[in-house]
């Protein structure tokens, strides 16, 4: 199976689990990732982001493989909007 096929078959839920595993160093069941598993999971996360991430967060790989970083002012505006929305609910 090629990387393209693998990424095409990864659901958003699996992507989120892989991303969380890389961030925490543990699988969803609490077992730690080996260094090899972490490397492969990170590669899968970046590949998924490169193909699907149309709205990248602060520092991610955007759709098309471009590394995307938001400026401090962009982040402040984004969080200000989220706070305003949550206060309206």
Short mmCIF file of C-alpha atoms in Angstrom, two decimals:
data_model
loop_
_atom_site.label_atom_id
_atom_site.label_comp_id
_atom_site.label_asym_id
_atom_site.label_seq_id
_atom_site.Cartn_x
_atom_site.Cartn_y
_atom_site.Cartn_z
CA UNK A 1 0.00 0.00 0.00
CA UNK A 2 1.41 3.40 -0.96
CA UNK A 3 1.49 6.41 1.35
CA UNK A 4 -1.19 8.06 -0.81
CA UNK A 5 -3.50 5.08 -0.35
CA UNK A 6 -2.81 4.95 3.37
CA UNK A 7 -3.60 8.65 3.83
CA UNK A 8 -6.74 8.35 1.68
CA UNK A 9 -7.98 5.55 3.96
CA UNK A 10 -7.27 7.28 7.27
CA UNK A 11 -10.49 8.56 8.82
CA UNK A 12 -10.50 11.84 10.74
CA UNK A 13 -11.04 9.81 13.92
CA UNK A 14 -7.92 7.69 13.33
CA UNK A 15 -5.97 10.85 12.48
CA UNK A 16 -7.04 12.41 15.80
CA UNK A 17 -5.99 9.27 17.70
CA UNK A 18 -2.59 9.24 15.99
CA UNK A 19 -2.15 12.95 16.66
CA UNK A 20 -3.04 12.50 20.34
CA UNK A 21 -0.65 9.55 20.61
CA UNK A 22 2.20 11.60 19.18
CA UNK A 23 1.39 14.54 21.47
CA UNK A 24 1.14 12.46 24.66
CA UNK A 25 3.54 9.64 23.85
CA UNK A 26 0.79 7.11 24.69
CA UNK A 27 -1.85 5.20 22.79
CA UNK A 28 -5.49 5.84 23.69
CA UNK A 29 -5.40 2.79 26.02
CA UNK A 30 -2.48 4.28 27.99
CA UNK A 31 0.32 2.10 26.60
CA UNK A 32 3.45 4.09 25.70
CA UNK A 33 4.57 4.43 22.09
CA UNK A 34 7.94 3.04 21.14
CA UNK A 35 10.29 5.44 19.35
CA UNK A 36 9.57 3.59 16.11
CA UNK A 37 5.80 3.84 16.60
CA UNK A 38 6.10 7.54 17.41
CA UNK A 39 8.13 8.15 14.24
CA UNK A 40 5.60 6.30 12.06
CA UNK A 41 2.61 7.94 13.74
CA UNK A 42 4.17 11.39 13.29
CA UNK A 43 4.82 10.66 9.63
CA UNK A 44 1.18 9.58 9.20
CA UNK A 45 -0.07 12.73 10.96
CA UNK A 46 2.02 14.99 8.72
CA UNK A 47 0.95 13.11 5.60
CA UNK A 48 -2.73 13.34 6.58
CA UNK A 49 -2.38 17.07 7.28
CA UNK A 50 -0.63 17.61 3.95
CA UNK A 51 -3.62 16.07 2.14
CA UNK A 52 -6.58 17.21 4.25
CA UNK A 53 -5.69 20.21 6.41
CA UNK A 54 -7.39 23.11 4.65
CA UNK A 55 -7.46 25.23 7.85
CA UNK A 56 -4.15 24.66 9.64
CA UNK A 57 -3.72 25.58 13.29
CA UNK A 58 -0.81 27.54 14.76
CA UNK A 59 1.93 25.25 13.51
CA UNK A 60 0.94 22.40 11.23
CA UNK A 61 1.46 21.05 7.77
CA UNK A 62 -1.18 22.63 5.53
CA UNK A 63 -2.92 20.96 2.61
CA UNK A 64 -0.37 20.57 -0.18
CA UNK A 65 2.53 19.97 2.23
CA UNK A 66 3.24 23.60 3.13
CA UNK A 67 4.32 24.26 6.73
CA UNK A 68 1.91 26.80 8.17
CA UNK A 69 2.53 29.06 11.15
CA UNK A 70 0.03 31.65 12.38
CA UNK A 71 1.29 34.95 13.70
CA UNK A 72 0.70 35.97 17.30
CA UNK A 73 -1.94 38.50 16.23
CA UNK A 74 -3.78 35.85 14.16
CA UNK A 75 -3.86 33.53 17.16
CA UNK A 76 -5.12 36.27 19.48
CA UNK A 77 -7.93 37.12 17.05
CA UNK A 78 -8.85 33.44 16.64
CA UNK A 79 -9.04 32.84 20.41
CA UNK A 80 -10.91 36.09 20.98
CA UNK A 81 -13.57 34.94 18.49
CA UNK A 82 -13.82 31.51 20.17
CA UNK A 83 -14.29 33.12 23.60
CA UNK A 84 -16.98 35.45 22.25
CA UNK A 85 -18.84 32.55 20.67
CA UNK A 86 -18.66 30.41 23.83
CA UNK A 87 -19.93 33.30 25.96
CA UNK A 88 -22.96 33.64 23.66
CA UNK A 89 -23.92 29.99 24.23
#
